[in-house]
Coordinates of C-alpha atoms in Angstrom, one line a residue:
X1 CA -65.8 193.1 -48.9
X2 CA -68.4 193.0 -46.3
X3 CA -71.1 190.4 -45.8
X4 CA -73.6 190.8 -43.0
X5 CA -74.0 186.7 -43.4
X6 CA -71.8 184.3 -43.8
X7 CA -72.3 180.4 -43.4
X8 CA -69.7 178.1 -42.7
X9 CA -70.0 174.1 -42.3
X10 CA -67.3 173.6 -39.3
X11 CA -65.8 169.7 -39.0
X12 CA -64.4 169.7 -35.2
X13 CA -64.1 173.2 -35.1
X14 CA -62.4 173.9 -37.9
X15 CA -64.3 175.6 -40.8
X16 CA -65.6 174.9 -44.5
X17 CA -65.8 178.0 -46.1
X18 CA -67.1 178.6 -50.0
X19 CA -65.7 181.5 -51.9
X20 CA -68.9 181.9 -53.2
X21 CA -70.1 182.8 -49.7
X22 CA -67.4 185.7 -50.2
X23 CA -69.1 187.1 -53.5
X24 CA -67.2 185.0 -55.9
X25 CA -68.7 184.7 -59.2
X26 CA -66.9 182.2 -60.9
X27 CA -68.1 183.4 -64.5
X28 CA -64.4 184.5 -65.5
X29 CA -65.3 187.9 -66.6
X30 CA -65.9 189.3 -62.8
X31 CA -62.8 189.6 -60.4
X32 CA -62.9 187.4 -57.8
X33 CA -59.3 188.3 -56.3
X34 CA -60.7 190.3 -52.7
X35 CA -63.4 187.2 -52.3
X36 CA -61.2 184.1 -52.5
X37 CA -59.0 186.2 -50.5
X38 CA -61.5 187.1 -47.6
X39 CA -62.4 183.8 -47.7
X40 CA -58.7 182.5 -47.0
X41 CA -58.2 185.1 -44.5
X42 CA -60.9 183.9 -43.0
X43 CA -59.9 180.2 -42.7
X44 CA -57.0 181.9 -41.5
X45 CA -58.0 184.1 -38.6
X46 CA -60.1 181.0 -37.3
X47 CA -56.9 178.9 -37.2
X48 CA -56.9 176.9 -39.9
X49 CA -59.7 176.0 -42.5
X50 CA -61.0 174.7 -45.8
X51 CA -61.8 177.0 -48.7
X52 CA -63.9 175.3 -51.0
X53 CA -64.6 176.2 -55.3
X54 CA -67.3 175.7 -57.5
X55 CA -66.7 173.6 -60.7
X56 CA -66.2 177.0 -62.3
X57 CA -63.6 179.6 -63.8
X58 CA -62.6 182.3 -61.5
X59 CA -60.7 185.4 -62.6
X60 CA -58.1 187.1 -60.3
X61 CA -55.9 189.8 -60.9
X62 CA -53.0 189.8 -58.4
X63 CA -51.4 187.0 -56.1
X64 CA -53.8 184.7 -53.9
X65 CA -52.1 184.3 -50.5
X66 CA -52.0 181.5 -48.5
X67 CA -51.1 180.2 -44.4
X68 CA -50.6 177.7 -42.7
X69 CA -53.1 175.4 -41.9
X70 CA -55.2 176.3 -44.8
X71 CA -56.7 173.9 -47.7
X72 CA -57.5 175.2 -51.1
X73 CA -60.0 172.4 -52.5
X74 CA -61.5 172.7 -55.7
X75 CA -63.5 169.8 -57.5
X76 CA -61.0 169.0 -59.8
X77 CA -57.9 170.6 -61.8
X78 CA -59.2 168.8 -65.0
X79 CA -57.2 168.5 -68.4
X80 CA -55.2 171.0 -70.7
X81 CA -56.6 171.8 -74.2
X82 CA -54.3 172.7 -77.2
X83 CA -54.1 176.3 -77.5
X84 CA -56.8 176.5 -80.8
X85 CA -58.8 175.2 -78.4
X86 CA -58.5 176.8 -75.1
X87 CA -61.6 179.1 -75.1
X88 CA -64.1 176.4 -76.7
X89 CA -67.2 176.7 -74.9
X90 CA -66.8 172.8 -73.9
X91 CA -63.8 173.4 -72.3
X92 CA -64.9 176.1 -70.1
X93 CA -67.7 173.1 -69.3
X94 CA -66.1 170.8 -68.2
X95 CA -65.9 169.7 -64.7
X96 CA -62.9 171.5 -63.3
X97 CA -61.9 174.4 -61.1
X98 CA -59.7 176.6 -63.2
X99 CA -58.3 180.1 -61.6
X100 CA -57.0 182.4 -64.0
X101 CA -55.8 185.6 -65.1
X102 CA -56.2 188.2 -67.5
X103 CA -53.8 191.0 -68.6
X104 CA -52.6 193.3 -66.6
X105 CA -51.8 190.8 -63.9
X106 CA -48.4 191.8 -62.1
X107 CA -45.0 190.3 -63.4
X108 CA -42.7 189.1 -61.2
X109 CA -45.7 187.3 -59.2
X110 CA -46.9 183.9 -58.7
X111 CA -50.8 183.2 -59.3
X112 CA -50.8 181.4 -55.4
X113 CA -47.8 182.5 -53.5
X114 CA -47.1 180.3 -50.4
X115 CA -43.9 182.0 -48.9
X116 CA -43.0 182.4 -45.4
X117 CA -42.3 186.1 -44.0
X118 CA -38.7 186.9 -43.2
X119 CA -40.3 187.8 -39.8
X120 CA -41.9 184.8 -38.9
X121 CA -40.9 182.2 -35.6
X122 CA -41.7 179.2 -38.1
X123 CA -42.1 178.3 -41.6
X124 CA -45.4 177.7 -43.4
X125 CA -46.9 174.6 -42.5
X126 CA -49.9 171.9 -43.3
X127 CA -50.5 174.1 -46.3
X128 CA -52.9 171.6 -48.5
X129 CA -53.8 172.2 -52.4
X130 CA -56.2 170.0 -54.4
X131 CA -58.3 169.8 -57.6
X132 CA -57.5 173.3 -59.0
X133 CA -56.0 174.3 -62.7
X134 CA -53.9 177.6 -62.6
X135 CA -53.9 179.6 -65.7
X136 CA -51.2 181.8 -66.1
X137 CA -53.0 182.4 -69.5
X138 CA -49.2 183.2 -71.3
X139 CA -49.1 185.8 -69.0
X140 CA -48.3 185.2 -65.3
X141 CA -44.8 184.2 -64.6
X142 CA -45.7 181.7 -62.0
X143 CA -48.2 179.5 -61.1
X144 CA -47.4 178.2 -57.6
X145 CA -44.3 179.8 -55.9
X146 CA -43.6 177.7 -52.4
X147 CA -41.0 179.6 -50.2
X148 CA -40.1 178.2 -46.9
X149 CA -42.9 175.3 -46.4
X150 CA -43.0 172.6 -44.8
X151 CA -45.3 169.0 -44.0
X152 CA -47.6 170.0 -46.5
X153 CA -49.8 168.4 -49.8
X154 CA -50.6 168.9 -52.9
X155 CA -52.5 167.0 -55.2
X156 CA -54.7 166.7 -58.6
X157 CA -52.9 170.1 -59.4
X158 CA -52.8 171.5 -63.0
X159 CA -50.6 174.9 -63.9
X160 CA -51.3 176.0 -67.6
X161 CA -49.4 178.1 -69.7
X162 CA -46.6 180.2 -67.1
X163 CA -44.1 182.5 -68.4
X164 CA -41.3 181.5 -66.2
X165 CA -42.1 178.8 -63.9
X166 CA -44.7 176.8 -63.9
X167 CA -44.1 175.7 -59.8
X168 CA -41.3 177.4 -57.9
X169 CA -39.8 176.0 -54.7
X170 CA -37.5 177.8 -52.9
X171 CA -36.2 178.9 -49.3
X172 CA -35.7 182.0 -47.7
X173 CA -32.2 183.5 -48.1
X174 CA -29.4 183.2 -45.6
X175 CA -26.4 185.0 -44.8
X176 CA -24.2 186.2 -48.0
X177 CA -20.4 187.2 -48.1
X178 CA -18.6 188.1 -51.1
X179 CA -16.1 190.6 -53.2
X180 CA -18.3 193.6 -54.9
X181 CA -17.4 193.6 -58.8
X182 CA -18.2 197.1 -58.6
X183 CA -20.2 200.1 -57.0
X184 CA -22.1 203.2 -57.6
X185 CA -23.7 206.1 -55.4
X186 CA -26.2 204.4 -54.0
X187 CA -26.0 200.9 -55.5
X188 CA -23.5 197.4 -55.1
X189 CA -22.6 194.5 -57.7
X190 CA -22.6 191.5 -56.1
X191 CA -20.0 189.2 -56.8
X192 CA -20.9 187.3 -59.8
X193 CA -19.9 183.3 -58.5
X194 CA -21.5 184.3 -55.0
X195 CA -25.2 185.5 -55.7
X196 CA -28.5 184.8 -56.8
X197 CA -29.8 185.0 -60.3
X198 CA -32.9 185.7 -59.1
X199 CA -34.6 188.9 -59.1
X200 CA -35.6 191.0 -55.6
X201 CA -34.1 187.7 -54.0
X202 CA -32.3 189.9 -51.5
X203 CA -35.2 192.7 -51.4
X204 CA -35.5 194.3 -47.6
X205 CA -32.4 192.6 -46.3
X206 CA -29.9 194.5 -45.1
X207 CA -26.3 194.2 -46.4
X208 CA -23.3 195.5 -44.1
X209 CA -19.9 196.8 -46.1
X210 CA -16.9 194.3 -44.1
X211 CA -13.6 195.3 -45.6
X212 CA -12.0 197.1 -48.3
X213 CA -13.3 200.5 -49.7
X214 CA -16.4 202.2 -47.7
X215 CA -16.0 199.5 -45.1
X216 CA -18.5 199.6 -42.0
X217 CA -21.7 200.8 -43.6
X218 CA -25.0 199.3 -43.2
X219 CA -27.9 199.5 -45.7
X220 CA -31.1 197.7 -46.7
X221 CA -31.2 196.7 -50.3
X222 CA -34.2 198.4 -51.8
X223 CA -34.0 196.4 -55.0
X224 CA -31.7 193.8 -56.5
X225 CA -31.6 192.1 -60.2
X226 CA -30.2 189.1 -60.6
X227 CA -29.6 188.9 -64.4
X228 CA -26.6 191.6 -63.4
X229 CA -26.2 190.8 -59.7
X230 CA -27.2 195.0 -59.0
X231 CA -28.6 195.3 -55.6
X232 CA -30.2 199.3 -55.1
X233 CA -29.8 200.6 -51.3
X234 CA -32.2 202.6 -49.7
X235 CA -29.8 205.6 -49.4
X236 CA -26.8 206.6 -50.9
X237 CA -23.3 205.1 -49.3
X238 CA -21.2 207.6 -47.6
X239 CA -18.4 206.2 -49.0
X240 CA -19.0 204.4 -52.7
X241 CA -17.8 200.7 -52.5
X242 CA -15.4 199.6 -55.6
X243 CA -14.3 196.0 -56.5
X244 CA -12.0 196.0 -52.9
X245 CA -14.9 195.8 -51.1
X246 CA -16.1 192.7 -49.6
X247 CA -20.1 192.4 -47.8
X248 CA -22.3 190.6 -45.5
X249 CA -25.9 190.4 -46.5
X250 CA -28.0 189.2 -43.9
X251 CA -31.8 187.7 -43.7
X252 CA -34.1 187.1 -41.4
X253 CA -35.0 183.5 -41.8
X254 CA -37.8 181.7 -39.0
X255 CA -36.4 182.2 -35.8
X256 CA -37.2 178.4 -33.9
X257 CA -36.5 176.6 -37.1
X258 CA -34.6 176.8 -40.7
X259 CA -35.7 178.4 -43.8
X260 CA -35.5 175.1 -45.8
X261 CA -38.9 173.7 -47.9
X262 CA -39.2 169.7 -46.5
X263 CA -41.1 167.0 -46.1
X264 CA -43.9 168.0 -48.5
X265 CA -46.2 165.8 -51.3
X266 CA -46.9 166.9 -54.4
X267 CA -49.2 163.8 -56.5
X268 CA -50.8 164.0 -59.6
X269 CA -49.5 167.5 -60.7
X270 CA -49.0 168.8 -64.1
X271 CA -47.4 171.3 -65.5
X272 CA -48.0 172.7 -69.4
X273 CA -45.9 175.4 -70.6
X274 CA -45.4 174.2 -74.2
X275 CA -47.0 177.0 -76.4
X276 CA -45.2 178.2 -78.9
X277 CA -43.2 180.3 -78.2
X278 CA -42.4 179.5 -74.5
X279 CA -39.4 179.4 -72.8
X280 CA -40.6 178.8 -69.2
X281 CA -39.0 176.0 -67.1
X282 CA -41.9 173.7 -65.6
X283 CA -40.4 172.9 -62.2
X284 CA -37.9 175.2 -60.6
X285 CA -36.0 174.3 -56.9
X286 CA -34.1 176.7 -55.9
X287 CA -31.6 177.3 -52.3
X288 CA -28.7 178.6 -51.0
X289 CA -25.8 177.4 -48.7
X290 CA -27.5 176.8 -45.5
X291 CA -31.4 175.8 -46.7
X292 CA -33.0 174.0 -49.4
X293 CA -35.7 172.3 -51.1
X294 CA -35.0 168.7 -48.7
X295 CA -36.6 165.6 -48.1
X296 CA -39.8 166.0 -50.1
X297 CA -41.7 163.5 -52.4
X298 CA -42.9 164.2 -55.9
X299 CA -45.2 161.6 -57.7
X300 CA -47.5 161.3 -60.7
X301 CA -45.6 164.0 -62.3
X302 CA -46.0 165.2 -65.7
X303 CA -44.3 168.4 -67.6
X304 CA -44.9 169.5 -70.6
X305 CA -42.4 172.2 -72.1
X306 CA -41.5 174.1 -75.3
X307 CA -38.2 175.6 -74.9
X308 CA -37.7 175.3 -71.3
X309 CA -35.9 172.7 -69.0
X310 CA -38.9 170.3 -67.9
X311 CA -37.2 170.4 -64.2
X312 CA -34.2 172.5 -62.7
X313 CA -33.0 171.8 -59.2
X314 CA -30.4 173.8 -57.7
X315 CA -29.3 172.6 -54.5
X316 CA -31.6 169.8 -53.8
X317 CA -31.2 167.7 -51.2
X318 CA -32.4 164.1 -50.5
X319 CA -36.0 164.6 -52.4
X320 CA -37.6 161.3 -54.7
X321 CA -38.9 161.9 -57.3
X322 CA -41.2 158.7 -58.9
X323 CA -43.1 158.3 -62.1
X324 CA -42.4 161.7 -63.3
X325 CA -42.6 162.3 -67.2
X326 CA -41.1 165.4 -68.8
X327 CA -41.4 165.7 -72.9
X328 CA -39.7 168.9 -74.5
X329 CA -41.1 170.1 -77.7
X330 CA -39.2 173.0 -78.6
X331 CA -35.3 172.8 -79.6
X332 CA -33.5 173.6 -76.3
X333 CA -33.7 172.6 -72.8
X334 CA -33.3 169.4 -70.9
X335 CA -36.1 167.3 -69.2
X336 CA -34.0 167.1 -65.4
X337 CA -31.6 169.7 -65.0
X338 CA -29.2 168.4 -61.6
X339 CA -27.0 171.2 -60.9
X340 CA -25.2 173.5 -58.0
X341 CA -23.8 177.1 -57.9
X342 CA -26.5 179.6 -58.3
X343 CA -26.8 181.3 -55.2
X344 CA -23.9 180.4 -53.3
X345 CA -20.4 178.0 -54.5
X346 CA -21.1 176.0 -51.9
X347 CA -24.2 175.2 -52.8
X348 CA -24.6 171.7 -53.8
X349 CA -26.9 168.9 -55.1
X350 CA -26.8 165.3 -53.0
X351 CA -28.9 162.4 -52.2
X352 CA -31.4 162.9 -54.8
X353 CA -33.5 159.8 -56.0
X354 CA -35.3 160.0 -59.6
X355 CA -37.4 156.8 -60.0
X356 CA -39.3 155.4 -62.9
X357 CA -38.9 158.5 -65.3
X358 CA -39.3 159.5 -68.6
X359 CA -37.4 162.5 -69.7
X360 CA -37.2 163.5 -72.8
X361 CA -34.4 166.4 -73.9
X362 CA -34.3 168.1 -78.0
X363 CA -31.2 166.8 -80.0
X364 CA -28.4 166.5 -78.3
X365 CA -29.3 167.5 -74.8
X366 CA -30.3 164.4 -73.7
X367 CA -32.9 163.9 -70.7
X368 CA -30.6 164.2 -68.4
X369 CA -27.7 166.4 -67.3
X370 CA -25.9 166.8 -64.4
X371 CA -24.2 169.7 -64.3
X372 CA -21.2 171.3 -61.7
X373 CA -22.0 171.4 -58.3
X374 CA -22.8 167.7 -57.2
X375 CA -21.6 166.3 -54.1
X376 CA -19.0 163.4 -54.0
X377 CA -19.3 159.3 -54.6
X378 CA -20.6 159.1 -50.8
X379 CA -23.7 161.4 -51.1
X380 CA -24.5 160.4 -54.7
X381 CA -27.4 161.0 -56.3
X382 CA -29.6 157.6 -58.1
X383 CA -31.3 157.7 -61.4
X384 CA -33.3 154.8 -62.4
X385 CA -34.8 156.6 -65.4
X386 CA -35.5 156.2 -69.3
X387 CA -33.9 159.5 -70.9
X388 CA -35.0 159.6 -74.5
X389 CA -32.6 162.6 -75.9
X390 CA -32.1 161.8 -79.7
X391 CA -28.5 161.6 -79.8
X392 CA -27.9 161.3 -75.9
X393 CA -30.3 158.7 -73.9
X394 CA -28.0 158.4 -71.0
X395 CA -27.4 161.4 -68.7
X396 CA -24.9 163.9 -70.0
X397 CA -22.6 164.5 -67.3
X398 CA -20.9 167.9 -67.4
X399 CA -17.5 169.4 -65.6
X400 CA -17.9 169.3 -62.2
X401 CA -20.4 166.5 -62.0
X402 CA -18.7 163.5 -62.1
X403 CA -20.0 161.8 -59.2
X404 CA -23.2 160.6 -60.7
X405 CA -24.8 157.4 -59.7
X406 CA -27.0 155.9 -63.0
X407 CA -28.6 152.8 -60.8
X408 CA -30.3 150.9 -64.0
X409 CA -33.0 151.9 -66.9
X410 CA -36.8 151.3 -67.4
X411 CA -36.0 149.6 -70.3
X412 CA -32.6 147.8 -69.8
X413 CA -32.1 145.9 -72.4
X414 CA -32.7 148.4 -75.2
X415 CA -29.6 148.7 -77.4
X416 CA -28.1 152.3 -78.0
X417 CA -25.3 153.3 -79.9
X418 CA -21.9 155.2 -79.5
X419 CA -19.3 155.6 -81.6
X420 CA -15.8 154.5 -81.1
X421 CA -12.4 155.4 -81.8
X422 CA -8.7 154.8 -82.0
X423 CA -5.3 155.9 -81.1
X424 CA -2.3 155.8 -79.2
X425 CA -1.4 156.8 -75.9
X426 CA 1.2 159.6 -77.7
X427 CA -0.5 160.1 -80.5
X428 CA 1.9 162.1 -82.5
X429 CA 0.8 162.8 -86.0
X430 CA -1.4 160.6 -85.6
X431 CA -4.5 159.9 -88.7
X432 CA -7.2 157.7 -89.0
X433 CA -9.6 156.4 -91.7
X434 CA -12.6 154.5 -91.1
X435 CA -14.6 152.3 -92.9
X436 CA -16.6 150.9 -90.2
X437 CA -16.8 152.5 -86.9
X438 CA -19.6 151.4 -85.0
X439 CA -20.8 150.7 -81.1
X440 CA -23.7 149.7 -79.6
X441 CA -24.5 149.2 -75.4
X442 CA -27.1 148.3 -73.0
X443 CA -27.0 149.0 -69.0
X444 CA -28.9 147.6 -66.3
X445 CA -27.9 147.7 -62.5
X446 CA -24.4 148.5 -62.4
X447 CA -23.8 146.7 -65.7
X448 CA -22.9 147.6 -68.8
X449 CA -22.7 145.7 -71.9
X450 CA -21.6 146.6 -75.6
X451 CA -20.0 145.5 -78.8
X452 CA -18.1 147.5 -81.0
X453 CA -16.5 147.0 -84.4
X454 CA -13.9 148.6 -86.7
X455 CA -12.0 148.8 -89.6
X456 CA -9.6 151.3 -89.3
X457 CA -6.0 152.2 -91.3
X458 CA -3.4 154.4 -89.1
X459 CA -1.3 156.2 -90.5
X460 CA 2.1 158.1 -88.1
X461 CA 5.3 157.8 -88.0
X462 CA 5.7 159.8 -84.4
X463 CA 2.8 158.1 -82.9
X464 CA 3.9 155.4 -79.6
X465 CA 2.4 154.2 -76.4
X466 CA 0.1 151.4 -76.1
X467 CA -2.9 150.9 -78.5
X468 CA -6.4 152.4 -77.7
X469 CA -9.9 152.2 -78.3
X470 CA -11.7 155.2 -76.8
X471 CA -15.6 155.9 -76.5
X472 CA -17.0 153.9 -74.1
X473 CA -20.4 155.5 -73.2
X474 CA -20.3 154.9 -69.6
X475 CA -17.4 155.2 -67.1
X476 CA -15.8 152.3 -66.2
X477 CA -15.7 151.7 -62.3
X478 CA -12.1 151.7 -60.5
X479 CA -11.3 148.3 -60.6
X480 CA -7.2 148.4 -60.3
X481 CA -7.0 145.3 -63.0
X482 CA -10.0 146.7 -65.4
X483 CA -12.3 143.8 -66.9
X484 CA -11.1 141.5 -69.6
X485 CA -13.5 141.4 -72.9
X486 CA -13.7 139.3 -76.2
X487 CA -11.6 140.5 -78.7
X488 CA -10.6 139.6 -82.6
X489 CA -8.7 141.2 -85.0
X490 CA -8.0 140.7 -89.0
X491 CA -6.9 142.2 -91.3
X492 CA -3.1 143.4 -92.6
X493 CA -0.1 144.8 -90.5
X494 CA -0.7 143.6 -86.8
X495 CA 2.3 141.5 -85.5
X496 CA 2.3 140.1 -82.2
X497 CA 5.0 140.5 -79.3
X498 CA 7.2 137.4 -79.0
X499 CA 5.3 134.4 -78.1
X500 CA 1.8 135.9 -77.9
X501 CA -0.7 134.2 -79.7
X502 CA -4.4 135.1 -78.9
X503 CA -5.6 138.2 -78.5
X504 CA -8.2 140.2 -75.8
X505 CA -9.3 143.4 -74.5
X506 CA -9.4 145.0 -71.5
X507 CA -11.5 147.6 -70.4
X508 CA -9.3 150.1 -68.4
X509 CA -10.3 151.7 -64.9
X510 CA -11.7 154.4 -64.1
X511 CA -11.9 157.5 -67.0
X512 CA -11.0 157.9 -69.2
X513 CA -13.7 155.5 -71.0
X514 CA -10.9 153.2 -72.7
X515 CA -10.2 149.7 -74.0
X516 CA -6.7 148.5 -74.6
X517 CA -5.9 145.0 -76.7
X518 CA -3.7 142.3 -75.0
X519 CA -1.6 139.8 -76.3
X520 CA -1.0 136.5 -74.3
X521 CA 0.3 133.5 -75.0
X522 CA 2.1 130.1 -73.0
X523 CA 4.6 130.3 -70.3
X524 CA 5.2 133.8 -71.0
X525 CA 3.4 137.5 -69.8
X526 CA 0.7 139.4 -71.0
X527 CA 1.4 142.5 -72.8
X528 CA -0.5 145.3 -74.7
X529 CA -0.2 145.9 -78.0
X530 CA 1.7 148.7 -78.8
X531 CA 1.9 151.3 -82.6
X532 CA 5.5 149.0 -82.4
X533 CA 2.6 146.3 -83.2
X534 CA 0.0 148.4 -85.4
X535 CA 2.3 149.8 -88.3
X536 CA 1.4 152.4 -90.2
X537 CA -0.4 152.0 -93.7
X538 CA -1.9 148.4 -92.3
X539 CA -5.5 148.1 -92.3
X540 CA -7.3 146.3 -89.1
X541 CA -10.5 144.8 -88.3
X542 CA -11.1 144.7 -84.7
X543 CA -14.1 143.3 -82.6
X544 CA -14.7 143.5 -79.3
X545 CA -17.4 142.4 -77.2
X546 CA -18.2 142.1 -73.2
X547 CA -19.4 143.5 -70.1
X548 CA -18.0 146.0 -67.4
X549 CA -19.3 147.5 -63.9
X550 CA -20.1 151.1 -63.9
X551 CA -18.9 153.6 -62.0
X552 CA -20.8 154.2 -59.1

């Protein structure tokens, strides 16, 4: 598009351009893809700008592209309607910049793409995004997709309705080495553990054959899908790899700097992606074994999902997140999904900080999960969060995750419940039959409290160790001694060990989450009661009560 005028405010030389000095409309019927672009290529080729929008709605039809040193500023990203209501005449009114699409719009593409070339000396930087709603309209994958950017800001930011992710970070891929599962004429299957998920991810790269069958070819990968890890060469392999054959992919990240996403602010941003049906995940952060999304801050954050995980960071390192709320409507998905291993298995998760949240998971997912992948006790990541999962408030923490740090809870001393149990430490053959089984616990710092009660008759006959109570909610920190607790007991059966005459309980270090019973007495030892002491057929009433440090 060619104007013969254009007029531009300029603040110390830099310029304020309006789209609608570009031709855009702003009705929502025309498209006004090629004159929000102009005017960002504009901003662009004068070094860095300010693109300005109307309080109106403006259609595009294909990915707006942004640079460094470019502002997007719209007059505000307004509210989300319910979906009966999304094309009411007084919502189009109201005073907001909404972009959005219509069908037809490419898959596979964000509505604003900010992502670094492979080519380029540096990664994007002093990008800036304000007062705008992005529509994805149910059917764009992405709203925002952030590859490779760094020291910029985001604010007063709505996306509406994506397919897959409402925001995408990410970083731009590094070197890859693996065992092929498998080959073909002119295509490679990556190794499963070792590669991205993510589709094209290693698009125009150029992977080089290193051992095994067809060893010492080079090829650029044409096209790759990561739900089967298939990457398409551009021409056929001399020599067809098989599952011997091991690879190098290589990319070409920024030259004078790495490919990770840092020190960026996103405020006031909200994502909906709750219509029914909708399975997209409302924040995605993505990375490999060399970059990552890093030392970023994320505030006044809301997510709204259906089916989806509100949040899913892969190999995050050392971001904050604060006041961010995630509610989950639909009957799968978590609201913060902490996790490793999706590009690479050394990828990792560390030094994360998620402040003054609500995160609410469906059923028994919880709020929370930390999943495989999570660096040790020294690089820990902090939660000081209220998860409101209906069977699982606190984090679930998975295989492979056990090095979770849960600092304290916005409401601390709200009581939630768990569910205890018995046995032995051989239990043998071993039955149980309750009449009252019942826990309850709060946590705040490092400290958690509880109380349990049962009523429980054993029955074995091969059974033997000590007695134990298992269920504790939270892991008990590695105190060698454990922590000493309240205890009572009533009931038929339970004979004490010579001279002991009072009974306690002792929560036991480390996992697992266990309490034994003790029996003391004067002058002599303390010793744990044993199935010698609990005989079979007797029935037992036993209370506990106390306090322990968590595991940190």
């Amino acid at each position: 598009m060619s104007l013969t005028k254009v007029n531009w405010a300029m603040i110390d030389g830099a310029p304020i351009i309006t789209v609608s000095a570009y031709g855009a409309i702003g009705d929502g019927i025309v498209d006004d893809t090629a004159a929000i672009q102009a005017a960002i290529d504009a901003a662009n080729n004068a070094g860095g700008g300010t693109v300005t929008f109307e309080g109106k709605d403006y259609l595009i039809t294909s990915s707006l592209v942004m640079y460094s040193a470019v502002s997007l500023v719209g007059v505000g990203s307004g509210q989300y309607p319910t979906v009966a209501n999304v094309a009411d005449p007084n919502f189009i009114a109201l005073n907001k910049t909404r972009i959005l699409v219509t069908s037809g719009f490419p898959s596979s593409t964000p509505m604003l793409s900010i992502v670094t070339p492979n080519s380029a000396e540096y990664g994007l930087q002093s990008v800036s995004v304000q007062g705008i709603m992005f529509d994805c309209a149910n059917i764009a994958n992405y709203g925002i997709k952030a590859v490779t950017v760094k020291n910029s800001f985001f604010k007063d930011i709505l996306v509406f309705r994506p397919t897959v992710y409402g925001i995408w970070e990410d970083c731009l891929p590094s070197s890859v080495v693996g065992t092929a599962q498998a080959g073909a004429s002119s295509t490679i299957t990556l190794q499963a553990t070792n590669s991205s998920t993510t589709d094209s991810w290693y698009n125009g790269l150029t992977i080089a054959t290193t051992g095994g069958t067809g060893s010492g070819q080079t090829r650029t990968i044409s096209n790759y899908v990561g739900s089967t890890q298939v990457a398409t060469v551009s021409s056929a392999w001399s020599v067809t790899p098989d599952a011997t054959t091991t690879y190098l992919i290589t990319g070409v990240q920024p030259a004078k700097t790495n490919a990770a996403s840092q020190f960026n602010t996103w405020d006031q941003i909200t994502v909906w992606a709750a219509d029914n049906p909708s399975t997209a995940t409302g924040w995605y952060f993505n990375g490999d074994n060399i970059s990552d999304v890093n030392q970023c801050i994320y505030d006044n954050i809301k997510i709204v999902v259906r089916d989806g995980d509100g949040v899913t960071m892969q190999n995050g390192d050392a971001n904050v997140f604060k006041s961010i709320n995630t509610f989950n409507f639909g009957a799968t998905g978590v609201g913060f999904r902490l996790k490793g291993n999706d590009k690479n298995t050394a990828q990792f998760a560390r030094h994360n900080t998620i402040v003054w949240c609500q995160l609410t998971g469906p059923g028994s997912n919880g709020g929370l999960i930390a999943e495989g992948g999570l660096e040790s006790a020294s690089s820990a990541n902090v939660a000081l969060c209220y998860s409101t999962g209906n069977t699982a408030p606190l984090p679930v923490i998975q295989s492979g995750a056990s090095f979770w740090l849960n600092v304290d809870r916005m409401f601390p001393y709200t009581w939630y419940t768990f569910t205890p149990t018995v046995s032995f430490e051989t239990p043998g053959d071993l039955s149980v039959a309750y009449t009252v089984q019942n826990g309850r616990y709060w946590k705040v710092g490092g400290v958690v409290n509880f109380q349990l009660s049962l009523s429980f008759t054993p029955t074995h006959t091969t059974a033997s160790g000590d007695f134990l109570i298992l269920g504790l909610p939270i892991q008990p920190n590695n105190l060698t001694t454990g922590y000493q607790v309240t205890a009572t007991n009533s009931g038929s059966g339970l004979t004490y060990p010579a001279g002991r005459t009072t009974l306690t309980g002792r929560v036991m270090p480390g996992s697992p989450n266990t309490i034994k019973l003790v029996a003391s007495g004067s002058n002599v030892g303390i010793t744990f009661i044993t199935s010698s002491e609990m005989a079979t057929g007797g029935t037992y009433i036993v209370q506990i009560g106390g306090s322990y440090e968590a595991f940190n």
